[in-house]
Coordinates of C-alpha atoms in Angstrom, one line a residue:
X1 CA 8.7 22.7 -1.5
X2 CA 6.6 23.6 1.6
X3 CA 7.0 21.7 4.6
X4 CA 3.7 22.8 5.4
X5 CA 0.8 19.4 5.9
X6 CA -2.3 20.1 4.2
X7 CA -5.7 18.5 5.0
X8 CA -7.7 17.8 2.1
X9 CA -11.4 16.0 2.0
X10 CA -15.7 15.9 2.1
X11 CA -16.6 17.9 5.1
X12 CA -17.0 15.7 8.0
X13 CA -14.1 13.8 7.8
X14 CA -12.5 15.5 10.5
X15 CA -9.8 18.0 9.0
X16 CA -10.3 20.9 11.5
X17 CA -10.6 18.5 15.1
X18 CA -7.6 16.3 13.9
X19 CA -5.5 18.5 12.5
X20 CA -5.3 21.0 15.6
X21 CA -4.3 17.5 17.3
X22 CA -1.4 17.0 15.3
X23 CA -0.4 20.5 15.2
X24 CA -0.4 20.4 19.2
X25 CA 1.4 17.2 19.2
X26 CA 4.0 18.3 16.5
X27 CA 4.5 21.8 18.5
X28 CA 3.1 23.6 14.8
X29 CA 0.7 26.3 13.7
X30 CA -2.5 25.5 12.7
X31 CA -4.4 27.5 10.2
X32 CA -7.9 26.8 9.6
X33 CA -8.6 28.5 5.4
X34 CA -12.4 28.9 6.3
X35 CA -11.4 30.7 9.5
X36 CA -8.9 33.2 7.5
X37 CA -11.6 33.7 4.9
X38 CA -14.2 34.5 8.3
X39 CA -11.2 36.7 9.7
X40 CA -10.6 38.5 6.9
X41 CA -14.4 39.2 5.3
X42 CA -15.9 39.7 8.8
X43 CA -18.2 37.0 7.5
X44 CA -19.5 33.8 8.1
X45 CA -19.1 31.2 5.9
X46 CA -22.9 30.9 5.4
X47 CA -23.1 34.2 5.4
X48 CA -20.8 34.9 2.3
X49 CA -22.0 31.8 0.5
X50 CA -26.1 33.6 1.6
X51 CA -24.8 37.4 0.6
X52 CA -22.4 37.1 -2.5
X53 CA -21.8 33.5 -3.9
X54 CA -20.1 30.4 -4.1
X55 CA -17.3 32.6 -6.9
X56 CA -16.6 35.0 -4.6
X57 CA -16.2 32.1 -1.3
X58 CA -14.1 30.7 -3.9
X59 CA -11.6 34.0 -4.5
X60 CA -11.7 34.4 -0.6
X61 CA -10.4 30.9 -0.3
X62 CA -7.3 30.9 -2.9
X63 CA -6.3 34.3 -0.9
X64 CA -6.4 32.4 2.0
X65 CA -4.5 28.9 0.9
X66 CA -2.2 31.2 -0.7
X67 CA -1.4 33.0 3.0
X68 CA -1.9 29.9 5.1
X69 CA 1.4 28.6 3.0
X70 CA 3.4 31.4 3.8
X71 CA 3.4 30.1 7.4
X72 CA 5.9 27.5 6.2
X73 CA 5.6 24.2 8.4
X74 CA 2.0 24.9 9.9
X75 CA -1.0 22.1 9.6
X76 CA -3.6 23.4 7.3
X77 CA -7.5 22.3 7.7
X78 CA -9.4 23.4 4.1
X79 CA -13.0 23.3 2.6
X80 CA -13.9 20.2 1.1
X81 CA -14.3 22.1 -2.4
X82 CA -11.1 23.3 -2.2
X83 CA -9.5 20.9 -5.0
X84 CA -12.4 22.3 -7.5
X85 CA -10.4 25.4 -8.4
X86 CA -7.8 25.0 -10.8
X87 CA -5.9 28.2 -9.7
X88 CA -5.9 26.2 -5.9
X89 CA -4.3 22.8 -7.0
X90 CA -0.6 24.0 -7.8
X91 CA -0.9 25.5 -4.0
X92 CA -2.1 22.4 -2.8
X93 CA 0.7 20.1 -4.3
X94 CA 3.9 22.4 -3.0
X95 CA 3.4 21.0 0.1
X96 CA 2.2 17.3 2.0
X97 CA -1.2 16.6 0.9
X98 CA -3.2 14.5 3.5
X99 CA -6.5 12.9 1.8
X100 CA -8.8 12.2 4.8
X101 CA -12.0 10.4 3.4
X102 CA -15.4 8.5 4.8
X103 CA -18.1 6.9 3.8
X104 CA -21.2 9.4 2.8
X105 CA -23.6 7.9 5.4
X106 CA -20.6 8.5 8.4
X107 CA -20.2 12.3 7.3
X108 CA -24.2 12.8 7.2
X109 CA -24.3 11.8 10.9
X110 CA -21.5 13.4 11.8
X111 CA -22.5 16.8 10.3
X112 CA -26.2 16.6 11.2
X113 CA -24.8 17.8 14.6
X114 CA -22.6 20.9 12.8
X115 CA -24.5 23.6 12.2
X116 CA -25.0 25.2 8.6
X117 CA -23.7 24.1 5.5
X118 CA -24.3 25.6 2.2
X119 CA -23.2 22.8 -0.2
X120 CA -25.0 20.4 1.6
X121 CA -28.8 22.0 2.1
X122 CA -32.1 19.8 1.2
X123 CA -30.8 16.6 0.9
X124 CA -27.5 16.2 2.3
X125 CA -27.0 12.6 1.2
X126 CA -27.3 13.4 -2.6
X127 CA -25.0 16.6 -2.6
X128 CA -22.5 14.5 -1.0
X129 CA -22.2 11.5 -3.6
X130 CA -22.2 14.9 -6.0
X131 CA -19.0 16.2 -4.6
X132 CA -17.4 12.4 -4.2
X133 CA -17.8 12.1 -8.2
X134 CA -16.8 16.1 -8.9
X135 CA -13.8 15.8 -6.5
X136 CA -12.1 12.4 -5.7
X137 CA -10.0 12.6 -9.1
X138 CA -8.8 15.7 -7.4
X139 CA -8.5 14.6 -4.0
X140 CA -6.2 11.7 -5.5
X141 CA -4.2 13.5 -8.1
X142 CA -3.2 15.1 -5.0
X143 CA -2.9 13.7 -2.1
X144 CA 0.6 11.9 -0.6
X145 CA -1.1 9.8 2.0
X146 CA -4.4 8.7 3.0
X147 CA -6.7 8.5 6.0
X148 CA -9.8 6.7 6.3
X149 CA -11.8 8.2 9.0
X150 CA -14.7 6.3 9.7
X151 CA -13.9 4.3 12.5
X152 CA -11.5 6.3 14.2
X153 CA -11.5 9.2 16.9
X154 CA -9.7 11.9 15.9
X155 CA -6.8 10.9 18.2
X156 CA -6.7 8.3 16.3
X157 CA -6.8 10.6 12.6
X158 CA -3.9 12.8 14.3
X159 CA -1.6 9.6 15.0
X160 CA -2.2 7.7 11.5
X161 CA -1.5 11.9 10.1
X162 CA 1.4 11.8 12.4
X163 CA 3.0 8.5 11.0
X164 CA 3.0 10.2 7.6
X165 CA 4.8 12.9 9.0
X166 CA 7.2 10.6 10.2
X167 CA 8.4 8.8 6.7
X168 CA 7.3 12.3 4.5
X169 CA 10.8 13.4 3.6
X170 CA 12.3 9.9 3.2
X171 CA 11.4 8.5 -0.5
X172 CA 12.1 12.1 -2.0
X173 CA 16.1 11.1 -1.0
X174 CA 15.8 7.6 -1.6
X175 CA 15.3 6.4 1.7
X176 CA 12.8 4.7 2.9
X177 CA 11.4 4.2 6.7
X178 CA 8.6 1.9 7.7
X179 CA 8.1 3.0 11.1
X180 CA 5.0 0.6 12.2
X181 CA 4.4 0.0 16.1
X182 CA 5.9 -3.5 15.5
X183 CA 9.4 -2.4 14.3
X184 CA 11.1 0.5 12.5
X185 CA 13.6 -0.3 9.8
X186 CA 15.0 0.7 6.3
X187 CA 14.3 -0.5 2.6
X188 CA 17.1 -0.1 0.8
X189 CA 16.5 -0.4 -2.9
X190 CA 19.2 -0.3 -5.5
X191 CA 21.5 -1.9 -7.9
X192 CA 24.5 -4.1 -6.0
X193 CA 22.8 -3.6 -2.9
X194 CA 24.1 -6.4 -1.4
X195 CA 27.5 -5.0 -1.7
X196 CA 26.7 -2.7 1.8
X197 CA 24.5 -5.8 3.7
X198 CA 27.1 -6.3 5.8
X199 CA 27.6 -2.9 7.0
X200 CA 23.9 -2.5 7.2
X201 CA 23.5 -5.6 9.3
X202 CA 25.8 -4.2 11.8
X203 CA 24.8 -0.7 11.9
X204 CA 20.8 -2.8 12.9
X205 CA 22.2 -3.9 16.2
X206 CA 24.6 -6.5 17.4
X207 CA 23.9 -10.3 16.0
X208 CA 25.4 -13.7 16.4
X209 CA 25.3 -16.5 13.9
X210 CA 23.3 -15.6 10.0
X211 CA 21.1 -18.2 9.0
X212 CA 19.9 -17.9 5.3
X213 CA 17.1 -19.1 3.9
X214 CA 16.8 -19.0 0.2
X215 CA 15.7 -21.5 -2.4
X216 CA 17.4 -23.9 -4.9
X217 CA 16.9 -21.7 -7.4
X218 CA 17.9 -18.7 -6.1
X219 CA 20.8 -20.2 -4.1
X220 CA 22.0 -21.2 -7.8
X221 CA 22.2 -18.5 -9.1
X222 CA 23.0 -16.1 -6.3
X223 CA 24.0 -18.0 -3.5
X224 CA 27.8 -17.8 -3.8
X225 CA 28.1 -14.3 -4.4
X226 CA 25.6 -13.5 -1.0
X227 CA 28.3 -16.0 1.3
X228 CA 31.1 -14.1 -0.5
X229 CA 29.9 -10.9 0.9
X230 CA 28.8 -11.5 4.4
X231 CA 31.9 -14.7 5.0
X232 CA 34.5 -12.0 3.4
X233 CA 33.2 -9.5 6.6
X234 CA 34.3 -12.4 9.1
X235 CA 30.3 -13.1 9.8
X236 CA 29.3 -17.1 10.6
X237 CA 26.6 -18.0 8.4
X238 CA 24.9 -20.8 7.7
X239 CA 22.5 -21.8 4.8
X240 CA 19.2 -23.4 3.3
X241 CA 17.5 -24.0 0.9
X242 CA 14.2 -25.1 0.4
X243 CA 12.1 -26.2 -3.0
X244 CA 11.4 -23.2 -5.3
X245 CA 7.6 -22.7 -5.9
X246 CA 4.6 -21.8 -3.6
X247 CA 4.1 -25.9 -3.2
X248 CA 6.8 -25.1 -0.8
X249 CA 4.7 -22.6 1.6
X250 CA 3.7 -24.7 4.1
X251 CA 4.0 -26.3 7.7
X252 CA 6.3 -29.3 6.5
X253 CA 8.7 -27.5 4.8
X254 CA 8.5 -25.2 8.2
X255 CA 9.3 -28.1 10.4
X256 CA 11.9 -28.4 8.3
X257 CA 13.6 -25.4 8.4
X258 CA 12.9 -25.7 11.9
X259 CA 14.7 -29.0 12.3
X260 CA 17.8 -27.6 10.4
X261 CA 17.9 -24.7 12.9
X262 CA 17.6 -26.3 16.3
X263 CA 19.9 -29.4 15.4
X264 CA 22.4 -26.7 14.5
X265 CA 21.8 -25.1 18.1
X266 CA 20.4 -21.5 16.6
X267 CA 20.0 -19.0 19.7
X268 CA 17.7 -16.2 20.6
X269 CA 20.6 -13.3 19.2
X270 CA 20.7 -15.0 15.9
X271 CA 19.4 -13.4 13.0
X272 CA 17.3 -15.4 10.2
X273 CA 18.0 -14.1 6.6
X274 CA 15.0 -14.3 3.8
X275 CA 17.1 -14.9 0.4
X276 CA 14.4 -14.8 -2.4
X277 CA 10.9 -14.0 -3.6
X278 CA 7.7 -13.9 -1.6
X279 CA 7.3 -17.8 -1.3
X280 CA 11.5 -17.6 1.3
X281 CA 10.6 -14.4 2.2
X282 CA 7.2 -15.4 3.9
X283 CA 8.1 -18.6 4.8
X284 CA 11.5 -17.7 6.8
X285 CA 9.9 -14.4 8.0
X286 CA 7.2 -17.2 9.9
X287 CA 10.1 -19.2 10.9
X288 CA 12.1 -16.2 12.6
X289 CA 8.6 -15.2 14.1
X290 CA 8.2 -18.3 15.8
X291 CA 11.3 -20.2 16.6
X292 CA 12.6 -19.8 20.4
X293 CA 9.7 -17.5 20.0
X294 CA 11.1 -15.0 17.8
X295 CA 14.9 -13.8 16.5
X296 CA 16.2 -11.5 14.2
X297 CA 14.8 -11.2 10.4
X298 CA 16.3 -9.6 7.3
X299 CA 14.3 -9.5 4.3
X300 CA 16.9 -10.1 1.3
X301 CA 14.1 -10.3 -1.8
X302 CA 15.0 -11.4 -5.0
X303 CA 11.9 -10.9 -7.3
X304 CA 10.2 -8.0 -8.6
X305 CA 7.2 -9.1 -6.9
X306 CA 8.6 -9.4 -3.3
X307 CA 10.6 -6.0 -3.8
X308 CA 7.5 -4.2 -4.2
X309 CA 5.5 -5.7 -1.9
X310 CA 5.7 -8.9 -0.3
X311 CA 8.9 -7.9 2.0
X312 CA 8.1 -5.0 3.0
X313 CA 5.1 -4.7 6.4
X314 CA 5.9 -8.2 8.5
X315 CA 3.6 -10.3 6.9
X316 CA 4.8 -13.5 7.1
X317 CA 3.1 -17.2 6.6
X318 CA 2.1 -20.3 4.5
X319 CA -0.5 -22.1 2.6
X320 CA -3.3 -24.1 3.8
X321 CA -5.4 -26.6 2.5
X322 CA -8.4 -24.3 3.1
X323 CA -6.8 -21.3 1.1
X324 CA -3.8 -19.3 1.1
X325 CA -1.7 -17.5 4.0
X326 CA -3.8 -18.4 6.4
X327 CA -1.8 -19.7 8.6
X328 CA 1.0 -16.5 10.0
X329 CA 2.0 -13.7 12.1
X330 CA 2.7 -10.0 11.5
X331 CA 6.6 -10.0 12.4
X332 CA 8.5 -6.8 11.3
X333 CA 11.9 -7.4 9.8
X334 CA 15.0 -5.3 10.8
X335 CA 16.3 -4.9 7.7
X336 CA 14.9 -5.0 3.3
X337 CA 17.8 -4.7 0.8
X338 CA 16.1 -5.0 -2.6
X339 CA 19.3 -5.7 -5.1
X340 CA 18.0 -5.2 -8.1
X341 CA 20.4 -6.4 -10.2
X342 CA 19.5 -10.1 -9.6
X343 CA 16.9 -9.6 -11.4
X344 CA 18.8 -10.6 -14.7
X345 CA 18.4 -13.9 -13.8
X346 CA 14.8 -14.1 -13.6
X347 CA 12.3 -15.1 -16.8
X348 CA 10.2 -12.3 -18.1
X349 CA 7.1 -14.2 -17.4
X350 CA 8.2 -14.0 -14.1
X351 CA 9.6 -10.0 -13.7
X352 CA 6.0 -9.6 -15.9
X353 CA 4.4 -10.8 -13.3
X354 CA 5.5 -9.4 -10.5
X355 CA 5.2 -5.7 -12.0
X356 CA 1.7 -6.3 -11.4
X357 CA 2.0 -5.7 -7.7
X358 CA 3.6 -2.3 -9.3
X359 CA 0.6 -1.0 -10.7
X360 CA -1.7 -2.0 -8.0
X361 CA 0.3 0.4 -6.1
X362 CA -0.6 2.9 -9.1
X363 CA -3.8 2.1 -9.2
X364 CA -4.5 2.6 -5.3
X365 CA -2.6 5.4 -4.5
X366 CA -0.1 6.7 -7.2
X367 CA -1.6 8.2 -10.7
X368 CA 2.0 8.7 -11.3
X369 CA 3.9 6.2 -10.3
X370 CA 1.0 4.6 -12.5
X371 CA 1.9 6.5 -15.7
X372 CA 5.6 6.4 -15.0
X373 CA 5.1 2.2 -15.4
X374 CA 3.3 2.5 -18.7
X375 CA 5.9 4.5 -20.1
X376 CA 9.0 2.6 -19.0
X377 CA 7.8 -0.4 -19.4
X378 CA 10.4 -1.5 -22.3
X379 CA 12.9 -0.7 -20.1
X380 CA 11.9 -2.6 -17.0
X381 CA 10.9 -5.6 -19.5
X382 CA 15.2 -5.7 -20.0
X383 CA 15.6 -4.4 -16.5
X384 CA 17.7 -1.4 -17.4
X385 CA 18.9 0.9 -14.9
X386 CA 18.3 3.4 -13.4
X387 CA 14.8 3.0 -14.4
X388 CA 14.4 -0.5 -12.6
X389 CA 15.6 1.0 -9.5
X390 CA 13.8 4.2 -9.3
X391 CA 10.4 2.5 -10.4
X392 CA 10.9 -0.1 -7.5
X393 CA 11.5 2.4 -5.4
X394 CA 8.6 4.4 -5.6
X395 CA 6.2 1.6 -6.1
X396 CA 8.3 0.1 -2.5
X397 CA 7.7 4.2 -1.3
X398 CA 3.8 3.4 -1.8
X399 CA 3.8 0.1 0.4
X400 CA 6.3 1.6 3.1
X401 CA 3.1 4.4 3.2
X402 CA 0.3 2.6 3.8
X403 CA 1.8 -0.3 6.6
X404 CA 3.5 2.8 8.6
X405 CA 0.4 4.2 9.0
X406 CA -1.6 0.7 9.7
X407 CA 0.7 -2.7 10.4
X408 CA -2.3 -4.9 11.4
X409 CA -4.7 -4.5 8.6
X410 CA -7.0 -2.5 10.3
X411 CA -8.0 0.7 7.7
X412 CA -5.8 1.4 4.8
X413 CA -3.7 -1.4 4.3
X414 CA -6.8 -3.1 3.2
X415 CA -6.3 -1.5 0.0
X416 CA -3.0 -3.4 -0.8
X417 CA -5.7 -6.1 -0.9
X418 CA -6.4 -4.5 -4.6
X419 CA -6.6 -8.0 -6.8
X420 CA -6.4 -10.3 -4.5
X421 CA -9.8 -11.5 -3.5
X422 CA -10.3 -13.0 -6.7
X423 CA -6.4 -13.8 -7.8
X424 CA -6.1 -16.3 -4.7
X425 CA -9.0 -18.1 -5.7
X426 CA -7.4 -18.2 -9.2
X427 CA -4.0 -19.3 -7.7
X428 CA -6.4 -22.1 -5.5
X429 CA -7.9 -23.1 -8.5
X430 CA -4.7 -23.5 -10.9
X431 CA -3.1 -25.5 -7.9
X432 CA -0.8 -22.7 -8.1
X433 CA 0.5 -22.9 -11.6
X434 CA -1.0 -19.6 -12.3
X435 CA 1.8 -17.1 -10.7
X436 CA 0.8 -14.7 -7.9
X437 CA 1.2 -11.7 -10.0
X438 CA -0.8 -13.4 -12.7
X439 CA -3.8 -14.0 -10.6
X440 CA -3.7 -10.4 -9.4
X441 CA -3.9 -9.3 -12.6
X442 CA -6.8 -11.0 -13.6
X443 CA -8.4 -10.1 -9.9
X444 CA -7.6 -6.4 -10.6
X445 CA -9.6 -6.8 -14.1
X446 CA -12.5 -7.8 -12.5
X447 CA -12.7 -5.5 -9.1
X448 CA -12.8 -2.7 -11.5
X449 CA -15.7 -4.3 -13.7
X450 CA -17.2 -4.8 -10.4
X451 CA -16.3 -1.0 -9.4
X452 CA -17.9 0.2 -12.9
X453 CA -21.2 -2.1 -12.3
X454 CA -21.4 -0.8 -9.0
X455 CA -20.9 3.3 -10.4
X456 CA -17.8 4.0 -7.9
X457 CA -15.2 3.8 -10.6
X458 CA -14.5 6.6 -13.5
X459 CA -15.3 5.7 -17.2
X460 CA -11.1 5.7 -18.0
X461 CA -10.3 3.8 -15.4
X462 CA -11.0 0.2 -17.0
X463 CA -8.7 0.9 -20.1
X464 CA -6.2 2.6 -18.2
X465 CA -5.9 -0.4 -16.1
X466 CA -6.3 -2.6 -18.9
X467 CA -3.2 -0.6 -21.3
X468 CA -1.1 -0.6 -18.0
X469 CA -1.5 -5.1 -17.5
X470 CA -1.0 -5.6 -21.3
X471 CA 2.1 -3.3 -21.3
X472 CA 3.5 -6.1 -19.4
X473 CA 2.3 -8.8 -21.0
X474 CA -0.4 -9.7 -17.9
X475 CA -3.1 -11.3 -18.6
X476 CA -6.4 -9.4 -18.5
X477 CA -9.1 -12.3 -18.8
X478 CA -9.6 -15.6 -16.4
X479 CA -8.3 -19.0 -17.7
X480 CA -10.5 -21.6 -20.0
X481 CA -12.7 -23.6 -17.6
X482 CA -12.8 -21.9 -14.6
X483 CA -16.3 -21.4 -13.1
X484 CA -17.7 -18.7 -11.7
X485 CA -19.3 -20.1 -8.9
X486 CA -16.3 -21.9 -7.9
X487 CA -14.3 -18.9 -7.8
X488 CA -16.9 -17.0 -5.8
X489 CA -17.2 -19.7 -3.0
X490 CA -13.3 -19.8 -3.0
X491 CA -13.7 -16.2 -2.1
X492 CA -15.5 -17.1 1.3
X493 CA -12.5 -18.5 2.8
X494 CA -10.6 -15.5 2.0
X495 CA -8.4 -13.9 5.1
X496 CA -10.5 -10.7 4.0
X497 CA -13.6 -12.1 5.1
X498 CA -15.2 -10.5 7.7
X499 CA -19.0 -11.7 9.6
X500 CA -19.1 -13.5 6.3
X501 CA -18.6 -10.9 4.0
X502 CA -15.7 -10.0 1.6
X503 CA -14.5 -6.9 1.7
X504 CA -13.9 -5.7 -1.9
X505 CA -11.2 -3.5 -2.7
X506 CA -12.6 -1.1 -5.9
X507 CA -11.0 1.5 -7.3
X508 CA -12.3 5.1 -7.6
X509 CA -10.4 6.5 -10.1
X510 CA -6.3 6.1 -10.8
X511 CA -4.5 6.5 -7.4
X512 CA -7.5 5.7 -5.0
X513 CA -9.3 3.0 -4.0
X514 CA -11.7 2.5 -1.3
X515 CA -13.5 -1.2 0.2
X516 CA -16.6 -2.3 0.2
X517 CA -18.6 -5.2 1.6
X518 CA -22.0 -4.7 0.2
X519 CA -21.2 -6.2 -3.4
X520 CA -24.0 -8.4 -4.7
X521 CA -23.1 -11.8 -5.4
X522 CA -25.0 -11.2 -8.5
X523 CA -22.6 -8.4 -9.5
X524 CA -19.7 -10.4 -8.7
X525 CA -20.5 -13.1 -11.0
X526 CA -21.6 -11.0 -13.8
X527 CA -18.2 -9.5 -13.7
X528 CA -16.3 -12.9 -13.5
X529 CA -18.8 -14.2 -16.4
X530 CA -17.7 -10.9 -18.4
X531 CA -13.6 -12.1 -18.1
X532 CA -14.2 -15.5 -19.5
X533 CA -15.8 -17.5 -16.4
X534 CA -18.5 -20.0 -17.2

């Protein structure tokens, strides 16, 4: 494969300006395709497009992608309609694909300002929102990372590009890096992986006393065997456990934790240890961020869900009255050792429903890690190896991506938010009965109903989607007796919320997704209507 970094995208986004940044920074070559097709025609662009066609731009341009490559390792700016081309997209996926994308009205002010542009003469606005729905199936199908543009200088594309860089080569081998400005550390995902914590805890820096965190549950089942491994190294560890269930998330049960800690003389050296699903893992993670202002954290998850997602990118929290998570802190862990073979112990209901963080992935950013959970699914329903591991893996690979590129929530992490809007009002509304992966579920059902209303999503997407939940048993409509309006005010005190407006994460096609926060309130609650709300 070619270690080459390829800018892909709408023209405007930025390809050219940021990626001679990131070539300068990473001490590359940088090869701009439309300036090899000027070099080699003696032609401007305009000019060829004017004189002999858009077919014979489009030879010029495979010659070109097809030479830029053989400058293996160089950064490589191309025309927007580069993914149309069938004979292109094989070139395109031997080496790193970087997607950079904007909104249509961004790239018509910023190209009003460029000079000539074939594709885009009499109205600019229209030919653009022609290429989005001609392209962005190909854009995703191919692109390993994502950049949205908008709002950032091109400094600013060059470093999110450069984080990429940074954690490209990792997943391919198994390992996996979040680098974020907050912390870098390892995800370690596999069966028995709790066999090596102890070497792993060591090789993260020198540490005084281990206190876990798990819950009774958890502790039950699995407590034992963790002491066995880190007592049997000669480490001190203590242990506690709190309730199991999200009725636990919340500042009491912190206080308590706390109380356990300080009356036990915990000091700033220490290092907390998160032994569970997302309910321990965010919990803890708040308590290590806060107590004596912040110690050591290792994220030890024992659920699907929390494998996938919830450990992984220092978000860490608990429950309010007014909603959920709102009360937190970004705190990056040191360590993540996903064992996967506590799973066992878990109900299906409960595996089932954290595979639905899994295909969010999918349906954000990974066509096919997407497909590749459709057609195992039998196997991860009886957790069989190595297909749990590998699938876990690559759906943790998707979330290591997206926070080493942006911890705070600021651009593409947004995304993860795929689901969520309307599957914490859900949670809200069942008093948390309704499992978190459940409630996704149903939120992902309806952001894509509101995606097709709106005309952003393809025609397959909904089925696809819908095939991919009820392969793992998730449930697709909202429960009996659940109001629409009430679920649409819930939605106001959403963390998303921003001057008063949600920001809607919709999907585009399999394996991208993009926010909005112009959806109609009437939309919204045609779509919840349309999944069973009254």
């Amino acid at each position: 494969m070619s270690t080459s970094i390829i800018l892909i995208g709408l023209s405007g986004t930025g390809k050219s300006t940021a990626g001679s940044l990131l070539a300068q920074a990473l001490g590359r070559r940088f090869i701009d395709t439309d300036a090899l097709i000027e070099e080699r025609s003696g032609r401007l662009v305009p000019d060829i497009f004017a004189e002999s066609g858009e077919a014979e731009f489009r030879r010029f341009e495979t010659e070109a992608l097809a030479r830029a490559l053989e400058a293996n390792g160089a950064v490589i700016a191309t025309g927007g309609g580069i993914v149309e081309e069938p004979a292109n997209r094989p070139l395109l996926g031997s080496a790193a694909v970087v997607w950079l994308t904007a909104k249509p009205e961004t790239l018509v002010a910023r190209l009003g300002a460029h000079g000539n542009r074939p594709l885009l003469a009499g109205d600019p606005l229209a030919a653009l929102h022609g290429q989005i729905a001609r392209r962005t199936q190909h854009y995703a199908a191919l692109a390993d990372w994502v950049v949205s543009t908008d709002q950032l200088t091109p400094e600013e594309v060059a470093g999110q590009i450069r984080r990429f860089v940074d954690i490209y080569h990792h997943p391919a081998t198994g390992q996996l890096i979040v680098n974020t400005p907050g912390g870098r550390y390892e995800v370690i995902v596999g069966e028995d992986a709790l066999g090596s914590l102890p070497q792993r805890l060591s090789a993260s820096g020198p540490t005084g006393r281990l206190w876990v965190v798990s819950d009774d549950q958890v502790w039950q089942h699995h407590g034992r065997r963790l002491l066995a491994v880190l007592e049997g190294a000669g480490l001190d560890v203590s242990s506690f456990q709190i309730p199991a269930g999200e009725a636990s998330k919340n500042l009491q049960v912190v206080s308590n934790v706390y109380d356990w800690m300080l009356r036990n003389k915990v000091e700033r050296h220490d290092m907390l240890i998160a032994f569970g699903g997302g309910v321990v893992g965010d919990l803890a993670g708040y308590v290590a961020s806060t107590i004596l202002r912040g110690i050591g954290l290792v994220q030890l998850p024992t659920t699907v869900l929390a494998m996938v997602d919830s450990s992984i990118g220092g978000k860490t929290g608990v429950d309010h009255a007014a909603g959920k998570n709102l009360i937190g802190a970004f705190y990056q862990p040191r360590l993540v050792v996903a064992d996967t073979s506590v799973l066992a112990t878990l109900s299906l209901p409960e595996r089932q429903a954290g595979w639905a963080e899994a295909i969010k992935h999918g349906v954000i950013a990974d066509r096919q890690l997407f497909d590749d959970l459709v057609s195992s699914a039998s196997q991860l329903a009886a957790v069989r190896e190595p297909a749990t591991s590998d699938l876990i893996r690559r759906a943790a690979a998707v979330k290591v991506g997206v926070v080493s590129g942006d911890e705070r929530e600021q651009g593409r992490r947004m995304l993860l938010n795929y689901g969520h809007t309307i599957g914490h009002a859900v949670e809200r509304w069942s008093n948390y009965t309704i499992r978190h992966g459940e409630g996704v579920a149903m939120g992902m059902a309806v952001a894509a109903d509101i995606a097709r209303r709106m005309g952003i999503c393809d025609g397959s997407l909904i089925p696809r989607q819908r095939e991919a939940l009820e392969a793992f048993g998730l449930p697709i409509g909202l429960p009996a007796g659940v109001a629409a309006s009430a679920l649409l005010k819930a939605t106001r005190s959403d963390k998303k919320v921003r001057q008063k407006r949600i920001n809607w994460v919709l999907p585009q096609t399999i394996g991208a997704a993009m926010v909005r926060g112009d959806v109609p309130d009437e939309i919204v609650l045609a779509a919840l209507a349309a999944a069973g709300a009254s």
